[in-house]
Each structure stands twice: as C-alpha cells, then as structure tokens.
Amino acid sequence: MRPFVYRRPGDARTALAELAAEPGAMYLGGGTNLVDLMRLGVLAPRTLVDVTRACSDAIEVRPDGGLWIGAGVRNADLAAHPAVRRRYPMLAQALLSGASGQIRNMATVAGNLLQRTRCAYFQDPSKPCNKARPGTGCPARAGDHRNLAILGYSDFCVATHPSDMAVALTALGAVVHVEGAAGPYTVRMPGLHRLPGDEPERDTVLEPGDLIIAVEIPALPYAACSRYRKVRDRASFAFTVVSVAAAVDKSGGTIRDCRIALGGVAPVPWRAERAEAELRGAPIAEASFRRAADAELTAARPLTENGFKVALVRNVVVRALLDLVGVS
Amino acid sequence: MNDDEDLSAPVTMEMRLSVNGIGYPITVDTRETLLDTLRERLDLTGAKKGCDHGQCGACTVLVDGRRVTSCLTLTVALDDREITTVEGLADGSVPHPLQTAFVRHDALQCGYCTPGQLCSAVGMLAEARAGWPSIVTADGGSVDARLDEAEIRERMSGNLCRCGAYVNIVAAIAEVAR
C-alpha cells in the first residue's frame, strides 16, 4: 500500500479545502470498501481525509414524516431507527440484507452510496478494466459476468452497483445533499449514479472533491407498505444477485401508486419506471404484477452467462408485490 | 522537493491507543490496520488474521462496545476510542459467560475463529438487548433478546468457522442469550 497522509477535519468546508489542496486525496468514511481497495492495490490515495467527524451522524424525523439522515450515520444505526423501521421498512430491510453486523457498524450512509462495484476484474489490478484502469478494456463482457448487468450497461463496462441501501433510496426518491466547491447543491435519486457510457470510471455525477453531507427522504406515507426482497447465492452475508425494493399505495382493488427499484441488474440502482407506469391504476392481481415486470424487462439485454436474471427479476418482483398486497 | 520520493517514505503519527483499559502511546504508520497494531506492536495476538478483507470475522474486536472487523479499521483513526479484544473479555480470572459457554458446548475445533466469534457475540448480544432488528426479525416486530436459532445464525453470519462448529457455537450463544 502506498504511504498516505491522514487528516481528520471537524467540518465539511475544511474537508473540501483539504481535499482540494492535495492531489490524489480521497475522503474516508467507514473504510469498509476503500481500505480494502487500497490493500488490493486498486486505489492508491496520497492523502486520506477522514470525514467521520466532519459529517453529521444524526437522524432527524421531519414533521411530515420525511427523514434527514447525516452522511456519517452508520448503516446499523439507520436500520435500527424506529422511524425507518415503521415508515420505510424497505430501507431497514435493504440495510439489514447487506454485509454483516460488523460491516454495518462501520459503514456510513454516504460511503455505502459511493462504494465501488465488486466486479472481479475491477478488484484485480493485474486485469484490464475500463472502470479501474480507463482504456484497458472490459474482459467481463466475454468472461466472468454471471453476476453482472442485464440493463443499462455499455460496450465499455457491464458492472453492477453493489449497494442494497441505494436500491431502497432510489425507490424512495431520496435527495442527496452535497457540499461542492461552489457551495451546497442537491441531487435526487436515481440521478446520483450514472450509466457507464464511454466513461465507466465515473460512477456518479459528483465532481471530484464534492462531499455528501446528508441524505433526505421526502415524506411518502404509503412507503409504510414497502418491502425489500433480495436473492443471493447463500442465506446471508453475500452481495445481491437480484433484488427489488417496492412500495404500493392500494385503493380499493387497484394500485393507485407505486415505487419499484431493482438491484443487481445494472451499473446503477435501477428505478423501474416502466414497471411503475404499467402498475399505476392496474387491478391488484398477479397478472398485473407480471405485466409490470415484463414491461421493465423488455429493455433487458442479458449477457451469455446471466440470462437467468431476467426470469429471476420477473419472479422476485411479482413475489414482492404479492407479499405487499397480502396475496399468497 | 521530489514529491514521489517524499511520499514513498512511510508516514507516521504519534497517538495514544486505549486497549482493554490500558493506554498505549505508540507511533503508527498511517497504513497500519488495528489488527496489525494489536498483533505486531502490542503483542495482543487474540484477534486473528483470516481473510484480511472483512469477509471472515476472525479479526473482530469491539470499538466503543461495537463489533467491527479490525482488518479494515485504520489504527490512526482510533485515538479517542476504547478497544476491547478477546484478551479483555474476562473479569480478572473469571471468564466471560460466553467463554464459559463456548467451552461447555465444545463450540470450536481448531479455535482459530474463536476470538472473533466471542467478540462478535458480545457485540451482537448488546445489539439485540438494544432492540436492533435483523433481517429475520418479523416485520415491525419487537426484538426478543433471547434470540432463537434463526436470529443467532443471521446475526453471526459475519463470522465464518471453517471447521464447521456452527451447531455448537449457536448453542453456546443461545445459552447466554437466554
């Protein structure tokens, strides 16, 4: 590992200034992904600016039921918060579906959003990878891609975004509060992460040096009826193969409104807008749910080894919606 | 000044690390993980290096009472924290109840993962007592800190045991939880 200077500023503006002042500097949150990537030789920052004291670790419940979550809140604390469990069960479930108890105690909300893909080529400095080493190529397209994307990828990169939490936040339309060089600004999810196109090295729309300071969840009363359903290769402590975050607003026998996002299928947490449009106003019935899933999957372009994800997404979406409306 | 040359030299910082109630004034390389500091500098070799990537749990220790993987924790960030390792679980010569239960239930074979299992279980039981749910906790339900087998298995999934002593590990933890 390359030697690095360690700094720990006490506020966000100082953190921005310290990052801007040092070429090759990176922010450090819980370290669960960054420290590992440094040890693997994928990343080699010259300075680490530890922002765990610069960012709030508080969770505020707004009068309308929305939440304001400091960027430094640990994943475990967010999952255990009574308002998250009661008003946004999909978010608590997504957090608790991710990683292990130890990792959730360390990982921060902002770090979770900005974690890098677990594509095997990205994590191996001896291999070509357009995301980690731009211009070197993408061996995953013809190689090990069983768990990579079926939607939204490009010729340059077929990686998936690994976060469970981000899938729930994408469904909830979370607003990311950022401190930038020119001052504060906000980005509404799913707009934080960007599709790879011909620049897969850029995971998000943030500019270098920008610092996430909070994540706001706008009030969504019907999210009390929501669920995160994750399929993985073992019962616990594994990255998602396919997941869905879903919330439904039922009115009589129909779906008045809904939110659906998918994980494990794209380079970004994937908001399933076609499925949502298909489902709004539809009768509460398995056939409606199947049509909604199929509407989203018309855009799927599976690779040689991951075609199974298409059927898996369809089944997981239908199952999650059936669970939500209480039909067995 | 040649920037590259300067940065190729290790960067060190003076700090005080508090482990099991004892303050150690040390000079650390910023790259040092807590696991390496404990084992190589302080001769506290209870925490084990398994995968060194946060995936096996053998290095689990408590930081301010919360379980973490020490292999992914930079020592330099811990100057105002209290670390508890397996060496600090016993009360003098009286073993921690979980240590006693692990012996009684034969909850190990080679023992390599045991310090991590013990520290993780101490942290996990505190989480359950604080009402923290797991993904197998019934929707919106309150947490029964007595923890059934499914809860223990899910909450301990960050600690692998390649000998496969899981059945007895679960039994030992269940005894202390109830």
XYZ file of C-alpha atoms in Angstrom:
506
model
C 0.000 0.000 0.000
C 1.328 3.444 -0.890
C 2.033 5.633 2.168
C -0.531 8.357 2.716
C -1.088 11.407 4.871
C -4.069 11.145 7.238
C -6.224 14.143 8.145
C -9.441 14.397 10.143
C -11.151 17.772 9.767
C -14.035 18.739 12.021
C -16.338 20.307 9.439
C -17.344 19.902 5.797
C -15.837 23.134 4.403
C -12.441 22.295 5.905
C -12.713 18.787 4.474
C -13.381 20.213 0.992
C -10.438 22.581 1.316
C -8.097 19.797 2.456
C -9.148 17.531 -0.385
C -8.734 20.305 -2.956
C -5.295 21.193 -1.602
C -3.799 17.727 -2.007
C -3.571 15.990 -5.387
C -4.555 12.348 -5.098
C -6.545 12.855 -1.898
C -9.687 10.849 -1.127
C -12.382 11.014 1.553
C -12.509 8.180 4.097
C -15.793 7.133 5.729
C -16.148 3.747 7.414
C -13.351 2.352 5.257
C -15.040 -0.991 4.599
C -14.603 -0.649 0.829
C -11.841 1.976 0.439
C -9.328 0.365 2.826
C -9.879 -2.968 1.092
C -9.365 -1.418 -2.379
C -6.167 0.240 -1.135
C -4.899 -3.077 0.168
C -5.761 -4.736 -3.164
C -3.830 -2.003 -4.997
C -6.900 -0.809 -6.921
C -6.743 2.644 -5.317
C -3.660 4.455 -4.017
C -4.596 7.830 -2.492
C -1.746 10.071 -1.321
C -3.920 11.618 1.377
C -6.958 10.323 3.256
C -9.337 12.958 4.568
C -11.337 11.157 7.278
C -14.797 12.786 7.187
C -16.389 10.824 10.019
C -16.155 13.908 12.275
C -16.958 16.392 9.508
C -20.321 14.807 8.689
C -23.352 14.540 10.935
C -24.250 11.161 12.430
C -27.758 12.315 13.389
C -31.145 11.190 12.056
C -33.981 13.740 12.175
C -37.638 12.909 11.684
C -39.390 15.794 9.944
C -42.947 16.839 10.943
C -44.310 15.478 7.647
C -42.688 12.081 8.259
C -39.690 12.622 5.994
C -36.193 11.886 7.257
C -32.931 13.812 7.250
C -30.001 11.433 7.599
C -26.470 12.716 8.258
C -23.890 11.327 5.840
C -21.902 9.865 8.734
C -24.776 7.764 10.130
C -23.654 4.153 10.364
C -25.698 1.598 8.419
C -26.529 -0.295 11.631
C -27.943 2.806 13.335
C -30.072 3.701 10.328
C -31.507 0.176 10.110
C -32.393 0.180 13.819
C -34.035 3.617 13.866
C -37.731 3.293 14.830
C -38.920 5.767 12.175
C -37.034 3.913 9.435
C -38.484 0.580 10.523
C -42.020 1.921 10.786
C -42.266 4.376 7.879
C -39.742 2.972 5.400
C -39.466 -0.777 6.055
C -37.878 -1.332 2.611
C -34.932 0.793 3.719
C -34.431 -1.041 7.020
C -34.697 -4.378 5.202
C -32.253 -3.324 2.478
C -29.698 -2.243 5.064
C -30.120 -5.427 7.094
C -29.789 -7.519 3.909
C -26.358 -6.062 3.266
C -22.950 -7.165 4.540
C -22.513 -8.394 8.144
C -23.168 -6.976 11.605
C -19.538 -5.860 11.864
C -19.517 -4.124 8.472
C -22.868 -2.412 9.120
C -21.428 -0.991 12.357
C -18.592 0.604 10.380
C -20.114 1.615 7.033
C -21.572 5.115 6.633
C -24.590 6.169 4.571
C -22.518 8.278 2.148
C -19.836 5.598 1.865
C -22.475 2.992 1.103
C -23.777 5.139 -1.786
C -20.271 5.682 -3.171
C -18.940 2.122 -2.804
C -17.429 0.602 -5.937
C -18.535 -2.405 -7.957
C -17.466 -5.867 -6.802
C -16.807 -6.961 -10.422
C -13.819 -9.333 -10.152
C -11.869 -7.524 -12.883
C -12.293 -4.136 -11.208
C -10.862 -5.520 -7.980
C -7.806 -7.159 -9.613
C -5.083 -4.667 -10.673
C -3.456 -7.347 -12.868
C -6.542 -7.404 -15.133
C -7.801 -4.920 -17.704
C -10.822 -2.877 -16.540
C -12.190 0.308 -18.065
C -13.638 1.431 -14.734
C -10.488 0.979 -12.643
C -7.867 1.487 -15.376
C -9.542 3.508 -18.163
C -8.824 2.416 -21.713
C -7.596 -1.079 -20.824
C -10.766 -2.861 -21.962
C -13.533 -4.940 -20.382
C -12.778 -8.651 -20.073
C -16.051 -9.192 -18.208
C -18.130 -8.979 -21.399
C -16.681 -12.247 -22.628
C -15.512 -13.503 -19.235
C -16.879 -13.824 -15.717
C -20.152 -11.893 -15.806
C -22.658 -14.254 -14.250
C -23.475 -11.627 -11.626
C -23.152 -8.531 -13.812
C -25.638 -6.310 -15.624
C -28.584 -7.047 -17.895
C -29.745 -3.418 -18.130
C -28.059 -0.066 -18.730
C -24.537 -1.308 -19.437
C -22.289 -0.242 -22.323
C -19.592 -1.751 -24.515
C -17.113 -0.274 -22.041
C -18.476 -1.699 -18.770
C -21.013 -4.304 -17.655
C -20.509 -3.936 -13.890
C -23.352 -3.767 -11.367
C -23.721 -1.347 -8.473
C -23.373 -3.417 -5.280
C -25.401 -1.445 -2.717
C -28.665 -2.745 -1.267
C -29.382 0.503 0.579
C -29.121 2.533 -2.624
C -31.873 0.447 -4.231
C -34.311 1.383 -1.470
C -33.208 5.047 -1.569
C -33.723 5.050 -5.349
C -37.260 3.750 -4.948
C -37.906 6.390 -2.278
C -36.591 9.242 -4.450
C -34.043 10.234 -1.802
C -32.427 13.661 -2.143
C -28.652 13.681 -1.703
C -27.278 16.885 -0.160
C -23.799 17.714 -1.408
C -21.225 20.318 -0.448
C -19.411 21.353 -3.623
C -16.626 23.778 -4.498
C -19.220 26.436 -5.444
C -21.481 25.726 -2.467
C -24.206 23.255 -1.499
C -26.456 21.531 -4.034
C -28.810 18.549 -4.168
C -29.216 15.519 -6.409
C -32.390 13.450 -6.415
C -32.010 9.686 -6.762
C -31.937 7.871 -9.132
C -29.876 10.772 -10.536
C -26.803 10.317 -8.321
C -25.297 7.337 -10.128
C -24.568 7.482 -13.834
C -24.657 4.861 -16.560
C -21.165 3.932 -17.784
C -21.380 5.022 -21.430
C -17.790 5.582 -22.588
C -16.693 6.897 -19.161
C -17.220 3.970 -16.781
C -14.583 5.371 -14.394
C -17.183 7.954 -13.308
C -19.709 6.185 -11.055
C -21.680 9.288 -10.074
C -22.498 12.831 -11.180
C -20.441 14.266 -8.298
C -17.386 16.350 -9.194
C -14.019 15.451 -7.664
C -13.848 16.911 -4.163
C -17.617 17.122 -3.655
C -18.749 15.785 -0.285
C -22.113 14.197 0.507
C -23.287 15.713 3.777
C -26.778 14.242 4.153
C -29.479 12.117 2.546
C -33.067 13.321 2.789
C -36.043 11.044 2.329
C -39.084 13.075 1.261
C -42.268 12.042 3.028
C -44.008 9.125 1.311
C -46.775 7.858 3.605
C -47.541 4.743 1.577
C -43.908 3.604 1.949
C -45.072 2.134 5.265
C -46.335 -0.597 2.921
C -42.995 -1.463 1.357
C -40.551 -4.329 1.132
C -37.023 -5.200 0.039
C -36.588 -8.687 -1.333
C -33.073 -9.920 -2.089
C -31.880 -13.080 -3.787
C -28.278 -14.133 -3.153
C -26.100 -17.205 -3.501
C -26.186 -18.045 0.228
C -28.563 -17.279 3.071
C -26.641 -14.324 4.498
C -23.585 -12.054 4.056
C -23.443 -12.094 0.247
C -23.894 -9.470 -2.431
C -27.173 -9.416 -4.270
C -27.805 -11.458 -7.388
C -31.157 -9.758 -7.923
C -33.162 -7.576 -5.558
C -36.271 -5.423 -5.596
C -37.473 -2.554 -3.426
C -41.209 -1.994 -3.793
C -43.870 0.178 -2.186
C -47.552 0.223 -3.110
C -50.439 2.572 -2.441
C -53.582 0.443 -2.557
C -57.015 1.921 -3.185
C -59.921 -0.487 -3.287
C -58.957 -3.190 -5.719
C -56.360 -1.199 -7.609
C -52.804 0.065 -7.267
C -53.116 3.848 -7.009
C -49.380 4.499 -6.919
C -46.175 2.545 -6.520
C -42.400 2.699 -6.379
C -40.170 -0.057 -7.719
C -36.366 -0.220 -7.947
C -34.081 -3.114 -8.822
C -30.642 -4.137 -7.584
C -28.031 -6.439 -9.093
C -29.167 -5.790 -12.659
C -27.490 -2.551 -13.786
C -24.480 -0.262 -13.258
C -26.774 1.909 -11.125
C -29.531 1.215 -8.614
C -32.294 0.845 -11.225
C -35.585 2.703 -10.876
C -38.164 0.589 -12.715
C -40.189 3.433 -14.198
C -41.769 1.314 -16.942
C -42.993 -1.177 -14.365
C -44.344 1.622 -12.195
C -46.223 3.166 -15.147
C -47.717 -0.213 -16.051
C -48.841 -0.814 -12.484
C -50.420 2.568 -11.691
C -54.193 2.156 -11.859
C -53.954 -1.571 -12.533
C -56.094 -4.070 -10.630
C -54.426 -5.833 -7.706
C -53.733 -9.193 -9.333
C -50.770 -11.389 -10.118
C -51.307 -10.794 -13.848
C -50.848 -7.035 -13.320
C -47.629 -7.610 -11.435
C -46.326 -9.910 -14.150
C -47.147 -7.339 -16.849
C -45.349 -4.647 -14.848
C -42.218 -6.769 -14.510
C -42.295 -7.680 -18.197
C -42.663 -4.009 -19.160
C -39.382 -3.248 -17.396
C -37.627 -6.305 -18.760
C -38.311 -5.528 -22.439
C -35.132 -3.416 -22.251
C -33.033 -6.251 -20.788
C -30.067 -7.427 -22.857
C -28.607 -10.341 -20.896
C -25.010 -11.416 -21.485
C -24.080 -15.022 -22.308
C -23.969 -16.221 -18.700
C -26.582 -14.106 -16.917
C -29.783 -14.686 -18.852
C -31.201 -16.348 -15.744
C -31.518 -12.902 -14.175
C -34.384 -11.975 -16.497
C -36.655 -14.703 -15.177
C -35.343 -14.147 -11.659
C -36.192 -10.428 -11.719
C -39.682 -11.211 -13.019
C -40.307 -13.739 -10.247
C -38.822 -11.586 -7.472
C -40.835 -8.504 -8.499
C -44.071 -10.495 -8.663
C -43.369 -12.184 -5.312
C -42.528 -8.890 -3.580
C -45.722 -7.266 -4.866
C -47.855 -10.263 -3.891
C -46.362 -10.137 -0.395
C -47.139 -6.426 -0.155
C -50.777 -6.751 -1.124
C -51.257 -9.776 1.103
C -51.975 -12.348 -1.590
C -50.230 -15.673 -1.093
C 11.312 18.596 -3.096
C 10.641 15.472 -5.120
C 7.027 14.672 -4.379
C 7.136 10.988 -5.289
C 10.285 10.361 -3.317
C 8.872 12.110 -0.295
C 5.640 10.128 -0.411
C 7.319 6.776 -0.889
C 8.556 7.073 2.709
C 6.162 5.829 5.408
C 4.027 8.480 7.089
C 3.890 8.077 10.850
C 1.817 9.715 13.561
C 2.093 9.788 17.349
C -1.050 8.657 19.139
C -2.452 7.003 22.209
C -4.373 3.774 21.703
C -6.565 2.501 24.521
C -6.973 -1.289 24.551
C -8.684 -3.254 27.317
C -8.441 -0.225 29.591
C -4.715 0.336 29.069
C -3.421 3.375 27.190
C -0.520 2.676 24.835
C 1.463 5.649 23.494
C 2.536 4.482 20.040
C 3.902 5.753 16.760
C 1.846 4.283 13.926
C 2.320 4.093 10.196
C -0.880 5.613 8.753
C -1.326 2.420 6.713
C -1.453 0.205 9.794
C -4.716 -1.590 10.494
C -5.929 -2.119 14.025
C -5.420 -5.858 13.557
C -1.728 -5.429 12.721
C -1.186 -2.931 15.544
C -2.728 -5.297 18.071
C -0.854 -8.362 16.891
C 2.513 -6.990 15.780
C 3.003 -3.996 18.060
C 1.079 -4.680 21.278
C 1.541 -8.477 21.340
C -2.220 -8.952 21.650
C -2.490 -11.929 19.306
C -6.029 -12.987 20.205
C -7.601 -11.266 17.190
C -6.714 -13.410 14.172
C -5.889 -12.608 10.568
C -8.114 -14.796 8.415
C -9.009 -13.212 5.072
C -7.735 -9.658 5.793
C -10.662 -8.361 3.671
C -13.520 -8.114 6.194
C -15.139 -11.293 4.965
C -14.378 -13.891 7.670
C -14.759 -12.121 11.021
C -11.694 -13.750 12.672
C -10.308 -10.268 13.439
C -13.486 -8.991 15.148
C -12.927 -6.694 18.138
C -15.094 -4.121 19.911
C -14.615 -0.378 19.359
C -16.547 1.610 21.975
C -18.514 -1.600 22.565
C -19.471 -2.119 18.918
C -18.140 -5.053 16.927
C -16.007 -4.233 13.896
C -13.536 -6.018 11.651
C -10.128 -4.782 12.793
C -8.545 -5.694 9.438
C -10.448 -2.855 7.724
C -10.014 -0.345 10.550
C -7.106 2.118 10.352
C -5.405 2.466 13.733
C -4.672 6.144 13.160
C -8.428 6.899 13.278
C -8.856 5.425 16.778
C -7.024 7.829 19.093
C -10.159 8.666 21.091
C -11.738 5.205 21.072
C -11.761 2.325 23.545
C -10.811 -1.036 22.058
C -11.795 -4.363 23.620
C -10.167 -7.566 22.380
C -10.722 -11.174 23.434
C -7.925 -10.679 25.991
C -10.159 -8.102 27.725
C -13.403 -10.078 27.935
C -12.711 -11.930 31.180
C -13.291 -10.254 34.546
C -9.899 -10.851 36.123
C -9.554 -14.627 36.333
C -13.282 -15.177 35.773
C -14.005 -15.944 32.104
C -16.771 -14.067 30.303
C -20.035 -16.083 30.323
C -19.676 -16.569 26.557
C -16.180 -18.019 27.030
C -17.524 -20.447 29.620
C -20.423 -21.390 27.332
C -18.090 -21.976 24.345
C -16.049 -24.410 26.471
C -19.120 -26.156 27.872
C -20.692 -26.580 24.418
C -17.428 -27.530 22.699
C -18.068 -24.621 20.309
C -14.741 -24.900 18.495
C -12.435 -27.324 16.818
C -9.167 -25.656 15.741
C -10.018 -22.451 17.647
C -8.712 -20.002 15.066
C -12.054 -18.236 14.592
C -12.980 -18.370 18.298
C -11.668 -14.954 19.474
C -13.588 -13.304 16.634
C -16.685 -15.396 17.374
C -16.531 -14.352 21.044
C -16.069 -10.629 20.429
C -18.736 -10.702 17.734
C -21.175 -12.491 20.054
C -20.563 -9.956 22.847
C -21.326 -7.107 20.435
C -24.246 -8.953 18.881
C -25.968 -9.645 22.217
C -25.632 -5.947 23.104
C -27.255 -5.050 19.775
C -30.154 -7.418 20.491
C -30.603 -6.018 24.004
C -30.746 -2.527 22.458
C -33.652 -3.728 20.301
C -31.813 -3.797 16.974
C -33.653 -5.937 14.417
C -32.093 -8.360 11.938
C -33.397 -9.297 8.512
C -35.082 -12.388 10.008
C -36.888 -10.356 12.677
C -40.600 -10.349 11.856
C -41.770 -7.186 10.073
C -42.208 -4.346 12.503
C -41.975 -6.812 15.374
C -40.059 -6.064 18.531
C -36.824 -7.923 19.115
C -36.837 -10.748 21.642
C -33.301 -10.517 23.041
C -33.453 -14.224 23.909
C -32.895 -14.816 20.168
C -33.982 -18.037 18.503
C -31.605 -20.081 16.347
C -32.513 -18.276 13.105
C -31.749 -14.912 14.710
C -28.384 -16.074 16.068
C -27.346 -17.596 12.746
C -28.270 -14.445 10.810
C -26.682 -12.047 13.288
C -23.456 -14.095 13.436
C -23.160 -14.525 9.652
C -20.098 -12.269 9.584
C -18.072 -14.927 11.427
C -17.037 -17.971 9.452
C -15.881 -21.260 11.005
C -14.106 -23.494 8.511
C -14.219 -26.408 10.969
C -17.998 -26.102 10.843
C -18.582 -25.842 14.592
C -21.661 -23.718 13.945
C -24.137 -26.033 15.696
C -22.270 -25.744 18.989
C -21.460 -22.050 18.524
C -25.187 -21.339 18.155
C -25.956 -23.450 21.228
C -23.335 -21.639 23.326
C -24.577 -18.199 22.319
C -28.201 -19.229 22.805
C -27.453 -20.311 26.360
C -26.034 -16.889 27.230
C -28.792 -15.039 25.353
C -31.471 -16.805 27.469
